[in-house]
Structure formats: structure tokens, C-alpha cells
XYZ file of C-alpha atoms in Angstrom:
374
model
C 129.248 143.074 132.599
C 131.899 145.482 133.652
C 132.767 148.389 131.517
C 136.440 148.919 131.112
C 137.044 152.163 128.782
C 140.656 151.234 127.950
C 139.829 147.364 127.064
C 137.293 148.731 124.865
C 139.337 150.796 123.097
C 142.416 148.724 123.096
C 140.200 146.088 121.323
C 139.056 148.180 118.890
C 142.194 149.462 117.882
C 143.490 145.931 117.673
C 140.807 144.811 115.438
C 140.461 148.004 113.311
C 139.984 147.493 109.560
C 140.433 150.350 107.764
C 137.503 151.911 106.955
C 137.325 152.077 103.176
C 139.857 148.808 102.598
C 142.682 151.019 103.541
C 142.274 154.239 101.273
C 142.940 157.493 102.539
C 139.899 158.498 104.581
C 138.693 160.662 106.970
C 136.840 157.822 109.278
C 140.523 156.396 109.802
C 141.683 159.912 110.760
C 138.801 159.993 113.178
C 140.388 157.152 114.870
C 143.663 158.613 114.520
C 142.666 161.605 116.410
C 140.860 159.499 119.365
C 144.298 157.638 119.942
C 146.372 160.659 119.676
C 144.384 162.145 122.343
C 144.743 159.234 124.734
C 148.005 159.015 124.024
C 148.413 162.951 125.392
C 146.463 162.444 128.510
C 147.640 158.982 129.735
C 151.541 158.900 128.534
C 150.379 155.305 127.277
C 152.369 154.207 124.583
C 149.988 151.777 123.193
C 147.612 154.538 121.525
C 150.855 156.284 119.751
C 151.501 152.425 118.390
C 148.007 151.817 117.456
C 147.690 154.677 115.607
C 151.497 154.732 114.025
C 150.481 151.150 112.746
C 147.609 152.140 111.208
C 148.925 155.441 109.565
C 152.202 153.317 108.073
C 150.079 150.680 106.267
C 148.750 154.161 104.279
C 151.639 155.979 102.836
C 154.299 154.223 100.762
C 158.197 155.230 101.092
C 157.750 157.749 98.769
C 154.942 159.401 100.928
C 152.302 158.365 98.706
C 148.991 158.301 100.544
C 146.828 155.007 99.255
C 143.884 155.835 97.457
C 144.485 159.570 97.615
C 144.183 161.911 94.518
C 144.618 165.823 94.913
C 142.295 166.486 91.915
C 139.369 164.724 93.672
C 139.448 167.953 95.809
C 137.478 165.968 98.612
C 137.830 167.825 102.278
C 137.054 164.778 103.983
C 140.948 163.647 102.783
C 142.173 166.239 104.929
C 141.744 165.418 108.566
C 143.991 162.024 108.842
C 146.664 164.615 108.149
C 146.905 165.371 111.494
C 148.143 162.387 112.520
C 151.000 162.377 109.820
C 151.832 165.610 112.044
C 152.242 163.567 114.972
C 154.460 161.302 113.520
C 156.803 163.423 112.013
C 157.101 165.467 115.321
C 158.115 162.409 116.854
C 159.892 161.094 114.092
C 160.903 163.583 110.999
C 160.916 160.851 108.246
C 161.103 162.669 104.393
C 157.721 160.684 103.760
C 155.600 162.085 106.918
C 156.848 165.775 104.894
C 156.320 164.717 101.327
C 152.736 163.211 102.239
C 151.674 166.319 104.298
C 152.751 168.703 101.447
C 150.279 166.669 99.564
C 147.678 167.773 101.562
C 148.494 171.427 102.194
C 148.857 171.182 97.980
C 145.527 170.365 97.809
C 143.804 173.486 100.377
C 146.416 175.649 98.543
C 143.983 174.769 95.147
C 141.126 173.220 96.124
C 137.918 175.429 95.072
C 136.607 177.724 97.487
C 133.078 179.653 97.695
C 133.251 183.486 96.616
C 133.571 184.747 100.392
C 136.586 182.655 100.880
C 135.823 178.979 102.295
C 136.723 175.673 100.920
C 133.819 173.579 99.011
C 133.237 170.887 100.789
C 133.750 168.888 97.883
C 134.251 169.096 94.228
C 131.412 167.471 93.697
C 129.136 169.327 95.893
C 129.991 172.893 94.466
C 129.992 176.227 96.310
C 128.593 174.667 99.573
C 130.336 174.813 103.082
C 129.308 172.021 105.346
C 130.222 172.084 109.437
C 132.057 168.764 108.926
C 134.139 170.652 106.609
C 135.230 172.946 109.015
C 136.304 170.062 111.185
C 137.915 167.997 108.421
C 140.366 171.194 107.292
C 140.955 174.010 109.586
C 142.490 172.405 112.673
C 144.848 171.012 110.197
C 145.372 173.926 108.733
C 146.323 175.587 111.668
C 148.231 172.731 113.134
C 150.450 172.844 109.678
C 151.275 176.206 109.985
C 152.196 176.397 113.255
C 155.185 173.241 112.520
C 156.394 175.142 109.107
C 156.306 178.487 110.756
C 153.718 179.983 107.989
C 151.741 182.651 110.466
C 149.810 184.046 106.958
C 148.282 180.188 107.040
C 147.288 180.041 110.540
C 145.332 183.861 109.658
C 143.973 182.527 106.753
C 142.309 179.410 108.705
C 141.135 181.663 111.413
C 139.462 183.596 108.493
C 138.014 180.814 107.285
C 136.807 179.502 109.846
C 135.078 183.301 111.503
C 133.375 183.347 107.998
C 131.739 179.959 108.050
C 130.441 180.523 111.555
C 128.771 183.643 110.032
C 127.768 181.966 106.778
C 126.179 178.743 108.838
C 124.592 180.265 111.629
C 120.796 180.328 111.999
C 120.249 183.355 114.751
C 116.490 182.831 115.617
C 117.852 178.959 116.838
C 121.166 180.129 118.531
C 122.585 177.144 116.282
C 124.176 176.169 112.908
C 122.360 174.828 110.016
C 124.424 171.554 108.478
C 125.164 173.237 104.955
C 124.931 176.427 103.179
C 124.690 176.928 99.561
C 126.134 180.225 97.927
C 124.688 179.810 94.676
C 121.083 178.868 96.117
C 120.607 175.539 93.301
C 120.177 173.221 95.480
C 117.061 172.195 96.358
C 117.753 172.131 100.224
C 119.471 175.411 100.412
C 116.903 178.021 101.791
C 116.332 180.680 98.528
C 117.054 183.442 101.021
C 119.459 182.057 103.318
C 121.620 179.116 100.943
C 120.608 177.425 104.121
C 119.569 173.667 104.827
C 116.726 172.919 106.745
C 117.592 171.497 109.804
C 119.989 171.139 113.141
C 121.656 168.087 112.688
C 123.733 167.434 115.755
C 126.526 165.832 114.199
C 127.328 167.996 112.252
C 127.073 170.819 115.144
C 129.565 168.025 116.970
C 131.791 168.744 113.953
C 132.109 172.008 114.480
C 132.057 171.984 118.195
C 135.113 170.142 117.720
C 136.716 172.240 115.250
C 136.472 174.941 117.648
C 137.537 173.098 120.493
C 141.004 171.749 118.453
C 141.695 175.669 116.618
C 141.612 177.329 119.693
C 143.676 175.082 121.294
C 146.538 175.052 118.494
C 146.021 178.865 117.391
C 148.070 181.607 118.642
C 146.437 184.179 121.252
C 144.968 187.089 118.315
C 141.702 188.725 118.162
C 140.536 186.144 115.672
C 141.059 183.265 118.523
C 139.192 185.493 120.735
C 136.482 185.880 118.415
C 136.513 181.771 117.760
C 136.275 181.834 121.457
C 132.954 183.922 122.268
C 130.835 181.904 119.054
C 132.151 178.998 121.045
C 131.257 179.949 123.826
C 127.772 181.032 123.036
C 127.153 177.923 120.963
C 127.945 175.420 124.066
C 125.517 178.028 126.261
C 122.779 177.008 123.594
C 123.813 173.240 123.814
C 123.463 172.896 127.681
C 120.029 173.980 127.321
C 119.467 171.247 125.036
C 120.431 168.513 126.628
C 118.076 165.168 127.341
C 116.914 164.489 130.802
C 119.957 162.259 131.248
C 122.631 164.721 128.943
C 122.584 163.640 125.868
C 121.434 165.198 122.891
C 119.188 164.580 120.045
C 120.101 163.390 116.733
C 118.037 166.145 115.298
C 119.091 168.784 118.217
C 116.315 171.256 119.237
C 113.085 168.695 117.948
C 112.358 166.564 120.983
C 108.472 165.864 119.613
C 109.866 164.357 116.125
C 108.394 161.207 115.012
C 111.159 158.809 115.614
C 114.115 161.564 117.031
C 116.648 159.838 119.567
C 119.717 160.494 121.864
C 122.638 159.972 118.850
C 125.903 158.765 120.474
C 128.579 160.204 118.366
C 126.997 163.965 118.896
C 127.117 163.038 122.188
C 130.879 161.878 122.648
C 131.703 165.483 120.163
C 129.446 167.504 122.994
C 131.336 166.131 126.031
C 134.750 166.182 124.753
C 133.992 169.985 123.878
C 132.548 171.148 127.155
C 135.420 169.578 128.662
C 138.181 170.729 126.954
C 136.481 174.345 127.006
C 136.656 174.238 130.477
C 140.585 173.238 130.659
C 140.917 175.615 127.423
C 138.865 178.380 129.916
C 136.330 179.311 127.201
C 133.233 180.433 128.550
C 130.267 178.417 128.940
C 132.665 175.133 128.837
C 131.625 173.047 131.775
C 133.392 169.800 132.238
C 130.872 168.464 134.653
C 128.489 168.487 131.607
C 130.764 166.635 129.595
C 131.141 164.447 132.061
C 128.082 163.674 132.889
C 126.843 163.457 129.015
C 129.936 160.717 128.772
C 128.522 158.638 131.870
C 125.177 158.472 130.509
C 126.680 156.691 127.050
C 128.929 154.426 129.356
C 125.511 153.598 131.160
C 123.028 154.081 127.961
C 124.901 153.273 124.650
C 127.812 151.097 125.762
C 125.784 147.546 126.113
C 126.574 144.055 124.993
C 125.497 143.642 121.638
C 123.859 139.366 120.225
C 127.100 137.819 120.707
C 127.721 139.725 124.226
C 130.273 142.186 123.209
C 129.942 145.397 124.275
C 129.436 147.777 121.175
C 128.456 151.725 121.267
C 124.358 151.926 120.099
C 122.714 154.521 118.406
C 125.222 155.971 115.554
C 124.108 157.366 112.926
C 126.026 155.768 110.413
C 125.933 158.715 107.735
C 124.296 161.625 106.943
C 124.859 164.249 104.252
C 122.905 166.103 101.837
C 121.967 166.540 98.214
C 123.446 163.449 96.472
C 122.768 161.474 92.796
C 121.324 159.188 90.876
C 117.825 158.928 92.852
C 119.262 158.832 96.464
C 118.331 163.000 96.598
C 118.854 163.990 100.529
C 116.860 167.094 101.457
C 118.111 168.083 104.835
C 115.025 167.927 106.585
C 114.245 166.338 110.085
C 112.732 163.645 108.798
C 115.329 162.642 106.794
C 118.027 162.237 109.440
C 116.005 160.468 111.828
C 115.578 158.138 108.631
C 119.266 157.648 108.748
C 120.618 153.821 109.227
C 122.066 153.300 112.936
C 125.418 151.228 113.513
C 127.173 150.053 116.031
C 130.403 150.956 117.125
C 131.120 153.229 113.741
C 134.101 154.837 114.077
C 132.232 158.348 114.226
C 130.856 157.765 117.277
C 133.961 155.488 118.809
C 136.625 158.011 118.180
C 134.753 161.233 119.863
C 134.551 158.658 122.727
C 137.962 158.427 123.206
C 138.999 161.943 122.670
C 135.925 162.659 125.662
C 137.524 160.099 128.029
C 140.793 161.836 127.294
C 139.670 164.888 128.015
C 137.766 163.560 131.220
C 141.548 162.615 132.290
C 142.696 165.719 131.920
C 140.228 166.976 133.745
C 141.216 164.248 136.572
C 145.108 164.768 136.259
C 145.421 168.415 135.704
C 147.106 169.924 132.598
C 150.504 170.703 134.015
C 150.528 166.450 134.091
C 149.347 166.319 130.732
C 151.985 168.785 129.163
C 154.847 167.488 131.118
C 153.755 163.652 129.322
C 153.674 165.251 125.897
C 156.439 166.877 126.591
C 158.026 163.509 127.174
């Protein structure tokens, strides 16, 4: 069976039910970011309708998000923002403004650790997680940049510089999933606040966090500083790699019982080594990128029972801590314990932004800006 990226996707987005029966989520916004960025690097007006559709059938009139409730103080809410920042470039309806004020609202009060971070959650208390990072900041940044607010763009960059010191394990060159700054939880390391393990994931996440500030930021010392942990992360990634460039779902354990090449990690890894080379951060390598995204069009893109062609080996979801019984400790074995699922959204949506970026790399940026531009 022939692979055709664009049919694929196209499908996908034509079948697409939301992910959580149409509440505000971040898995939507996930998809809302992969058509966005085809939309930028092939001028095809398909992805901007895709993703337009989807966002409308969200926010009332009043620009009312469904399902969406500041005091829940969840993160995760954030990052399908970015899309409502898309639309009301293109189109400056009052409910595009009145629903992204709701979410700037809730960073301007949601809880933050004593160094200055968001909590990832209200319910997960003085704890930072990489996904976080992802969820928030680029947002952030993005926001700031279309209201003119240059204090809010600093304070992201802040944010962000002090998470990357906050997360990062120095004897592995790479950053641990969460970090707990009040040490109670029983994952967080009693010296550190650290969890135990490299999930890729959620090093993905933050690959892509990177990839997406430096992009919108300003040029300032901070971006420069965003730029060398970047770069020195994606030096530690290539070194990682699988024999045909992917990576592990738990990154630097190749012996663990059970460990495989995870696919949305994957898609995250290749769309950051390619846009860090067309971003010219050091270390970025679009040939990596590349070739990570051939081997899931030749290892993870396959016809599922029925003979449709679905993307293997997500992991579905992976956090840590947690209630009533369902306690999850961070370690290796937990995450390769993880359910797989095909064609999840996490994975799906990292492969488009990675085939965008592949275009890019094909067309050249002046193409890519004169299309946007459009």
C-alpha cells in the first residue's frame, strides 16, 4: 500500500472527533498546531479550514470556550490557544479576543512554584512538568508579541530558563519528566524534587517548546540562552538515536525489559532537529529529522485489521503521581507499562508539524514566509 502523507492527514482531519466530546483540551490543540503548520509550509487552504472548523464548534459567540473553567487552573487548557491566535490574525472577531483573554486570565493567576513557574496543575501542587512548558510558554510568548506586552514575552523567557535549570539531570545530559519543589511526592528525588526517569515524551515536549519560543521570541540574551540548552539537548538526542533514528520510549535505557521505539517522541524529535536547522540553532540537523520521519513512514505508518493505515506504537498517556489507587511512580518500568494506541492524536499531530517542517526544508523559508505572508 502506498503511503500518501497528505491523504493521511486529510482523512484524519475529516474524521476527527474531538478528543474529550468537544471540551476544551489540549489533545485538540495538538491537532490544531499540526494543521497550522501545514497550512504555513504548503499555502494549502484545507489545513486552515480543518482546523478553523474544529476550533468554531468550541467557543460560543460570546467567546466562551466549552468545557473550560479558569479556576480548574489546568495548563494543559492552555495550548489550543494558539490556534485562537491564528484565527483572529486572520480574522479579528470580538470572540477569538474575549476567549484568548480567558486564557492569558488564567497564567496571570494560576499558582506558580516559589522560583517562579506555573504548577502544572492545581491538582498536582508545586510541580513543573516538561509538557507544561510546552502547553504554556509558546503561548505565552505568541500572546505577547500580538498585544504588544514585551514584560510578558520576558516573563515567559524567564520561565521557561528556570525550568530548564529546575528539570535538568546533568550526569544524563537530559531532563527528568517532573520536579517537585516541596519534595512530598513519593517520586520526587528527596534531594533533587526530581522524578526518576527520561521519558521521551515528555523531552519531545520540551524539545518542542524550545523549537516554537525561539522561533516567536524576539532576538535577547534570554533567546540566546534558550538557544545553547537547545542546542546541547538535541547534541545529547542524536547520540541516542535507534539503529534506524528513532528513539526510545524510555530514552537512554535500550536493555529495559519491554522498552521500544515510541512514535510520537519520534515525530517531536524530527520536527525539532529540523526546524533547528532552518531556525540555525546549533546541533539542529534536518537530515536527522528527516531521516527519524522516514523510518515512522516505513516503521509505524502500517495498515492496521481493517487495512487502514494507522501510526503504531503511541503511548497513549503517561503522567505521574495520581489518586485513588492508580499511584504512578515515574520509574522505567512504569512507562514501558503504559497502554499503546494507534493513531492518538499525540503522536499524529507531531507528524504533521515534522512533515511541515521537512517542506520547509524542501522549499526554502523565503517560500514559506512569502505564503504566510499571503
Amino acid at each position: 500500500m502506498t503511503l500518501n502523507l497528505d491523504e493521511y492527514f486529510n482523512a484524519y482531519a475529516s474524521d476527527y472527533s474531538y478528543y474529550k466530546g468537544g471540551s476544551w483540551c489540549y489533545e485538540d490543540g495538538c491537532l490544531y498546531r499540526g494543521l497550522i503548520a501545514l497550512f504555513g509550509a504548503s499555502g494549502n487552504r484545507q489545513w486552515f479550514s480543518h482546523m478553523k472548523r474544529l476550533v468554531d464548534g468550541q467557543i460560543s459567540d460570546n467567546g466562551e470556550l466549552r468545557g473550560y473553567s479558569i479556576p480548574e487552573y489546568n495548563i494543559d487548557h492552555i495550548l489550543p490557544g494558539r490556534a485562537l491566535i491564528t484565527l483572529y490574525k486572520a480574522d479579528p472577531q470580538p470572540r477569538y479576543r474575549k476567549a484568548l483573554d480567558h486564557l492569558l486570565r488564567q497564567l496571570q493567576s494560576h499558582p506558580r512554584t516559589s522560583a517562579g513557574p506555573h504548577w502544572h496543575k492545581l491538582r498536582y501542587p508545586h510541580q513543573i512538568w516538561l509538557d507544561g512548558l510546552y502547553m504554556a510558554l509558546p503561548f505565552k510568548v505568541e500572546y505577547a508579541a500580538l498585544i504588544g506586552d514585551n514584560a510578558l514575552v520576558d516573563e515567559a523567557l524567564d520561565e521557561m530558563l528556570t525550568a530548564l535549570e529546575l528539570t535538568f539531570d546533568a550526569p544524563s545530559g537530559l531532563f527528568r519528566h517532573g520536579y517537585d519543589e516541596e519534595r512530598l511526592q513519593a517520586w520526587a528525588n528527596p534531594q533533587t524534587g526530581l522524578s526518576p526517569a527520561h521519558w521521551a515524551r515528555s523531552i519531545g515536549w520540551l524539545c518542542m517548546a524550545l523549537a516554537d519560543t525561539i522561533e516567536i521570541a524576539p532576538s535577547s540574551e534570554k533567546r540566546d540562552a534558550l538557544s545553547q540548552w537547545f542546542a546541547s539537548l538535541l547534541g545529547r538526542l542524536e547520540a541516542l538515536r535507534t539503529a534506524d533514528g528513532r528513539w526510545l520510549q524510555v530514552i537512554d535505557q535500550p536493555q529495559l525489559d519491554g522498552n521500544y521505539a515510541e512514535s510520537s517522541a519520534t515525530a517531536m524529535f524530527a520536527y525539532a532537529f529540523i526546524k533547528a536547522a532552518r531556525l540555525g540553532v546549533k546541533n539542529g540537523d534536518a537530515a536527522v529529522g528527516i531521516k527519524a520521519l522516514t523510518s515512522l513512514e516505513e516503521n509505524a505508518l502500517k495498515p492496521n485489521a481493517s487495512g487502514r493505515i494507522v501510526l503504531q506504537d503511541i503511548c497513549c498517556v503517561a503522567g505521574l503521581g495520581g489518586f485513588e489507587g492508580n499511584y504512578r511512580d515515574g520509574t522505567p518500568a512504569y512507562y514501558v507499562s503504559e497502554t499503546l494506541r494507534d493513531d492518538d492524536i499525540k503522536g499524529v499531530a507531531p507528524l504533521m508539524m515534522a512533515h511541515a517542517e521537512r517542506l520547509l526544508a524542501m522549499v526554502g523559508v523565503s517560500e514559506q514566509t512569502a505564503r504566510i505572508a499571503s
